[in-house]
Amino acid sequence: MNNMLLKMKSCIGALDKLGVNVVSRIYSYFIDNKKSILFFIAVGTVSAIVNLGSFGLLWKCGGVNYQLAVSVAYLLSVIVHFAANRRIAFEGHHTHFVRQMPRYLTMIFINYLITLVVTHSVVEWLSWTPYLGIVLSIGITINTSYFMLRYWVFPQIVAKNG
């Protein structure tokens, strides 16, 4: 473990010598954007609970095919995700709904394809539970969602808040 930490420190030191201070840039980004990041995580947590909970109800309790259950659960979580991120995380509820919605739907479509591919791969290739596919796809789409929401879907807030 110590050897790995030394290698990481060495790599960061090498980048620092090249003028790329990676750690301080990442740290500064988190400090400068902590409010939107924390609210984004909270909204994402609620959206994930809606996604997993509605999937479980549809698949286990309702007997719905897992692929259809994934799709319906995803749609429900998307509604919660957009409304809460628009109002809370990025404070974009006062303007540009017409401009925000097509951009948001484009982002969601990309994330939906990722969700379907990951869930299908987990179930069909690895014979694991669809729950794991959903959890893995959420883990993959968190990063792309934050940056697309912050800089593309709700860009006017970036200009206003830095």
PDB file of C-alpha atoms in Angstrom:
ATOM      1  CA  MET A   1       0.000   0.000   0.000  1.00  0.00           C
ATOM      2  CA  ASN A   2       2.800   2.418   0.901  1.00  0.00           C
ATOM      3  CA  ASN A   3       4.525   1.591  -2.378  1.00  0.00           C
ATOM      4  CA  MET A   4       1.400   2.539  -4.324  1.00  0.00           C
ATOM      5  CA  LEU A   5       1.101   5.838  -2.431  1.00  0.00           C
ATOM      6  CA  LEU A   6       4.746   6.619  -3.157  1.00  0.00           C
ATOM      7  CA  LYS A   7       4.190   5.948  -6.862  1.00  0.00           C
ATOM      8  CA  MET A   8       1.118   8.193  -6.882  1.00  0.00           C
ATOM      9  CA  LYS A   9       3.019  10.946  -5.087  1.00  0.00           C
ATOM     10  CA  SER A  10       5.862  10.574  -7.574  1.00  0.00           C
ATOM     11  CA  CYS A  11       3.460  10.860 -10.526  1.00  0.00           C
ATOM     12  CA  ILE A  12       1.810  13.945  -9.048  1.00  0.00           C
ATOM     13  CA  GLY A  13       5.259  15.432  -8.369  1.00  0.00           C
ATOM     14  CA  ALA A  14       6.266  14.796 -11.987  1.00  0.00           C
ATOM     15  CA  LEU A  15       3.107  16.512 -13.204  1.00  0.00           C
ATOM     16  CA  ASP A  16       3.763  19.428 -10.852  1.00  0.00           C
ATOM     17  CA  LYS A  17       7.248  19.833 -12.377  1.00  0.00           C
ATOM     18  CA  LEU A  18       5.615  20.034 -15.800  1.00  0.00           C
ATOM     19  CA  GLY A  19       3.409  22.863 -14.542  1.00  0.00           C
ATOM     20  CA  VAL A  20       0.297  20.736 -14.205  1.00  0.00           C
ATOM     21  CA  ASN A  21      -0.769  20.871 -10.600  1.00  0.00           C
ATOM     22  CA  VAL A  22      -3.506  18.257 -10.839  1.00  0.00           C
ATOM     23  CA  VAL A  23      -4.354  17.861  -7.189  1.00  0.00           C
ATOM     24  CA  SER A  24      -4.599  21.582  -6.484  1.00  0.00           C
ATOM     25  CA  ARG A  25      -6.697  22.127  -9.626  1.00  0.00           C
ATOM     26  CA  ILE A  26      -9.129  19.381  -8.634  1.00  0.00           C
ATOM     27  CA  TYR A  27      -9.227  20.679  -5.059  1.00  0.00           C
ATOM     28  CA  SER A  28      -9.816  24.242  -6.257  1.00  0.00           C
ATOM     29  CA  TYR A  29     -12.592  23.090  -8.565  1.00  0.00           C
ATOM     30  CA  PHE A  30     -14.367  21.307  -5.701  1.00  0.00           C
ATOM     31  CA  ILE A  31     -13.974  24.316  -3.397  1.00  0.00           C
ATOM     32  CA  ASP A  32     -15.217  26.750  -6.059  1.00  0.00           C
ATOM     33  CA  ASN A  33     -18.206  24.550  -6.921  1.00  0.00           C
ATOM     34  CA  LYS A  34     -18.940  22.846  -3.598  1.00  0.00           C
ATOM     35  CA  LYS A  35     -22.544  24.026  -3.369  1.00  0.00           C
ATOM     36  CA  SER A  36     -23.597  22.689  -6.766  1.00  0.00           C
ATOM     37  CA  ILE A  37     -21.561  19.492  -6.272  1.00  0.00           C
ATOM     38  CA  LEU A  38     -23.104  18.743  -2.872  1.00  0.00           C
ATOM     39  CA  PHE A  39     -26.642  19.480  -4.062  1.00  0.00           C
ATOM     40  CA  PHE A  40     -25.999  17.449  -7.229  1.00  0.00           C
ATOM     41  CA  ILE A  41     -24.936  14.486  -5.065  1.00  0.00           C
ATOM     42  CA  ALA A  42     -28.030  14.861  -2.864  1.00  0.00           C
ATOM     43  CA  VAL A  43     -30.338  15.057  -5.880  1.00  0.00           C
ATOM     44  CA  GLY A  44     -28.547  12.096  -7.438  1.00  0.00           C
ATOM     45  CA  THR A  45     -29.009  10.071  -4.268  1.00  0.00           C
ATOM     46  CA  VAL A  46     -32.748  10.735  -4.245  1.00  0.00           C
ATOM     47  CA  SER A  47     -32.942   9.946  -7.975  1.00  0.00           C
ATOM     48  CA  ALA A  48     -31.067   6.674  -7.437  1.00  0.00           C
ATOM     49  CA  ILE A  49     -33.477   5.701  -4.651  1.00  0.00           C
ATOM     50  CA  VAL A  50     -36.420   6.421  -6.965  1.00  0.00           C
ATOM     51  CA  ASN A  51     -34.725   4.420  -9.740  1.00  0.00           C
ATOM     52  CA  LEU A  52     -33.878   1.366  -7.641  1.00  0.00           C
ATOM     53  CA  GLY A  53     -37.087   1.458  -5.622  1.00  0.00           C
ATOM     54  CA  SER A  54     -39.416   1.703  -8.600  1.00  0.00           C
ATOM     55  CA  PHE A  55     -37.388  -0.934 -10.446  1.00  0.00           C
ATOM     56  CA  GLY A  56     -37.731  -3.314  -7.496  1.00  0.00           C
ATOM     57  CA  LEU A  57     -41.458  -2.709  -7.222  1.00  0.00           C
ATOM     58  CA  LEU A  58     -42.008  -3.268 -10.942  1.00  0.00           C
ATOM     59  CA  TRP A  59     -39.663  -6.239 -11.376  1.00  0.00           C
ATOM     60  CA  LYS A  60     -40.037  -8.190  -8.135  1.00  0.00           C
ATOM     61  CA  CYS A  61     -43.517  -7.198  -7.004  1.00  0.00           C
ATOM     62  CA  GLY A  62     -45.149  -6.489 -10.365  1.00  0.00           C
ATOM     63  CA  GLY A  63     -43.537  -9.244 -12.404  1.00  0.00           C
ATOM     64  CA  VAL A  64     -42.571  -6.811 -15.171  1.00  0.00           C
ATOM     65  CA  ASN A  65     -39.733  -7.840 -17.529  1.00  0.00           C
ATOM     66  CA  TYR A  66     -36.459  -6.421 -16.189  1.00  0.00           C
ATOM     67  CA  GLN A  67     -35.781  -4.418 -19.366  1.00  0.00           C
ATOM     68  CA  LEU A  68     -39.173  -2.705 -19.249  1.00  0.00           C
ATOM     69  CA  ALA A  69     -38.840  -2.205 -15.482  1.00  0.00           C
ATOM     70  CA  VAL A  70     -35.404  -0.592 -16.003  1.00  0.00           C
ATOM     71  CA  SER A  71     -36.906   1.767 -18.591  1.00  0.00           C
ATOM     72  CA  VAL A  72     -39.897   2.839 -16.474  1.00  0.00           C
ATOM     73  CA  ALA A  73     -37.747   3.251 -13.363  1.00  0.00           C
ATOM     74  CA  TYR A  74     -35.261   5.299 -15.372  1.00  0.00           C
ATOM     75  CA  LEU A  75     -38.021   7.594 -16.649  1.00  0.00           C
ATOM     76  CA  LEU A  76     -39.351   8.196 -13.133  1.00  0.00           C
ATOM     77  CA  SER A  77     -35.896   8.974 -11.802  1.00  0.00           C
ATOM     78  CA  VAL A  78     -35.245  11.324 -14.748  1.00  0.00           C
ATOM     79  CA  ILE A  79     -38.298  13.403 -13.854  1.00  0.00           C
ATOM     80  CA  VAL A  80     -37.109  13.743 -10.256  1.00  0.00           C
ATOM     81  CA  HIS A  81     -33.526  14.394 -11.416  1.00  0.00           C
ATOM     82  CA  PHE A  82     -34.390  17.220 -13.827  1.00  0.00           C
ATOM     83  CA  ALA A  83     -36.824  19.009 -11.538  1.00  0.00           C
ATOM     84  CA  ALA A  84     -34.547  18.859  -8.488  1.00  0.00           C
ATOM     85  CA  ASN A  85     -31.316  19.733 -10.310  1.00  0.00           C
ATOM     86  CA  ARG A  86     -33.012  22.585 -12.131  1.00  0.00           C
ATOM     87  CA  ARG A  87     -34.439  24.038  -8.926  1.00  0.00           C
ATOM     88  CA  ILE A  88     -31.853  23.121  -6.266  1.00  0.00           C
ATOM     89  CA  ALA A  89     -28.392  22.192  -7.566  1.00  0.00           C
ATOM     90  CA  PHE A  90     -28.062  24.607 -10.479  1.00  0.00           C
ATOM     91  CA  GLU A  91     -30.781  27.163  -9.681  1.00  0.00           C
ATOM     92  CA  GLY A  92     -31.952  27.203 -13.283  1.00  0.00           C
ATOM     93  CA  HIS A  93     -35.687  27.325 -12.557  1.00  0.00           C
ATOM     94  CA  HIS A  94     -36.207  30.980 -13.428  1.00  0.00           C
ATOM     95  CA  THR A  95     -35.141  30.938 -17.067  1.00  0.00           C
ATOM     96  CA  HIS A  96     -34.651  29.053 -20.328  1.00  0.00           C
ATOM     97  CA  PHE A  97     -36.823  25.969 -19.801  1.00  0.00           C
ATOM     98  CA  VAL A  98     -37.294  25.688 -23.582  1.00  0.00           C
ATOM     99  CA  ARG A  99     -33.520  25.722 -24.122  1.00  0.00           C
ATOM    100  CA  GLN A 100     -32.765  23.474 -21.139  1.00  0.00           C
ATOM    101  CA  MET A 101     -35.186  20.661 -21.925  1.00  0.00           C
ATOM    102  CA  PRO A 102     -33.751  19.506 -25.307  1.00  0.00           C
ATOM    103  CA  ARG A 103     -30.230  19.617 -23.885  1.00  0.00           C
ATOM    104  CA  TYR A 104     -31.300  17.715 -20.797  1.00  0.00           C
ATOM    105  CA  LEU A 105     -33.126  15.126 -22.895  1.00  0.00           C
ATOM    106  CA  THR A 106     -30.003  14.669 -25.045  1.00  0.00           C
ATOM    107  CA  MET A 107     -27.927  14.070 -21.921  1.00  0.00           C
ATOM    108  CA  ILE A 108     -30.551  11.690 -20.551  1.00  0.00           C
ATOM    109  CA  PHE A 109     -30.701   9.765 -23.820  1.00  0.00           C
ATOM    110  CA  ILE A 110     -26.920   9.257 -23.726  1.00  0.00           C
ATOM    111  CA  ASN A 111     -27.137   8.138 -20.089  1.00  0.00           C
ATOM    112  CA  TYR A 112     -30.103   5.889 -20.912  1.00  0.00           C
ATOM    113  CA  LEU A 113     -28.093   4.109 -23.610  1.00  0.00           C
ATOM    114  CA  ILE A 114     -25.256   3.648 -21.141  1.00  0.00           C
ATOM    115  CA  THR A 115     -27.751   2.245 -18.594  1.00  0.00           C
ATOM    116  CA  LEU A 116     -29.214  -0.224 -21.092  1.00  0.00           C
ATOM    117  CA  VAL A 117     -25.814  -1.409 -22.319  1.00  0.00           C
ATOM    118  CA  VAL A 118     -24.395  -1.830 -18.809  1.00  0.00           C
ATOM    119  CA  THR A 119     -27.507  -3.571 -17.449  1.00  0.00           C
ATOM    120  CA  HIS A 120     -27.738  -5.862 -20.471  1.00  0.00           C
ATOM    121  CA  SER A 121     -24.038  -6.725 -20.193  1.00  0.00           C
ATOM    122  CA  VAL A 122     -24.275  -7.456 -16.480  1.00  0.00           C
ATOM    123  CA  VAL A 123     -27.371  -9.666 -16.872  1.00  0.00           C
ATOM    124  CA  GLU A 124     -26.702 -11.442 -20.170  1.00  0.00           C
ATOM    125  CA  TRP A 125     -22.910 -11.775 -20.174  1.00  0.00           C
ATOM    126  CA  LEU A 126     -22.100 -12.039 -16.490  1.00  0.00           C
ATOM    127  CA  SER A 127     -25.407 -13.573 -15.259  1.00  0.00           C
ATOM    128  CA  TRP A 128     -25.550 -11.086 -12.398  1.00  0.00           C
ATOM    129  CA  THR A 129     -28.580  -9.277 -11.034  1.00  0.00           C
ATOM    130  CA  PRO A 130     -29.998  -6.275 -12.916  1.00  0.00           C
ATOM    131  CA  TYR A 131     -29.672  -4.289  -9.669  1.00  0.00           C
ATOM    132  CA  LEU A 132     -25.897  -4.374 -10.081  1.00  0.00           C
ATOM    133  CA  GLY A 133     -26.254  -3.182 -13.678  1.00  0.00           C
ATOM    134  CA  ILE A 134     -28.289  -0.206 -12.528  1.00  0.00           C
ATOM    135  CA  VAL A 135     -25.835   0.642  -9.748  1.00  0.00           C
ATOM    136  CA  LEU A 136     -22.858   0.373 -12.116  1.00  0.00           C
ATOM    137  CA  SER A 137     -24.545   2.541 -14.739  1.00  0.00           C
ATOM    138  CA  ILE A 138     -25.331   5.187 -12.121  1.00  0.00           C
ATOM    139  CA  GLY A 139     -21.665   5.166 -11.141  1.00  0.00           C
ATOM    140  CA  ILE A 140     -20.640   5.668 -14.761  1.00  0.00           C
ATOM    141  CA  THR A 141     -23.097   8.451 -15.565  1.00  0.00           C
ATOM    142  CA  ILE A 142     -22.552  10.580 -12.446  1.00  0.00           C
ATOM    143  CA  ASN A 143     -19.497  12.348 -13.840  1.00  0.00           C
ATOM    144  CA  THR A 144     -20.820  13.041 -17.313  1.00  0.00           C
ATOM    145  CA  SER A 145     -24.139  14.221 -15.891  1.00  0.00           C
ATOM    146  CA  TYR A 146     -22.590  16.778 -13.544  1.00  0.00           C
ATOM    147  CA  PHE A 147     -20.438  18.405 -16.196  1.00  0.00           C
ATOM    148  CA  MET A 148     -23.137  18.356 -18.868  1.00  0.00           C
ATOM    149  CA  LEU A 149     -25.665  19.876 -16.458  1.00  0.00           C
ATOM    150  CA  ARG A 150     -23.259  22.485 -15.129  1.00  0.00           C
ATOM    151  CA  TYR A 151     -21.779  23.663 -18.405  1.00  0.00           C
ATOM    152  CA  TRP A 152     -24.316  22.785 -21.087  1.00  0.00           C
ATOM    153  CA  VAL A 153     -27.861  22.373 -19.749  1.00  0.00           C
ATOM    154  CA  PHE A 154     -27.723  25.190 -17.154  1.00  0.00           C
ATOM    155  CA  PRO A 155     -24.810  27.352 -18.449  1.00  0.00           C
ATOM    156  CA  GLN A 156     -26.267  30.733 -17.450  1.00  0.00           C
ATOM    157  CA  ILE A 157     -25.742  29.810 -13.810  1.00  0.00           C
ATOM    158  CA  VAL A 158     -22.044  29.164 -14.454  1.00  0.00           C
ATOM    159  CA  ALA A 159     -21.631  32.651 -15.874  1.00  0.00           C
ATOM    160  CA  LYS A 160     -23.477  34.161 -12.901  1.00  0.00           C
ATOM    161  CA  ASN A 161     -21.905  32.087 -10.114  1.00  0.00           C
ATOM    162  CA  GLY A 162     -18.459  31.524 -11.541  1.00  0.00           C
TER     163      GLY A 162
END
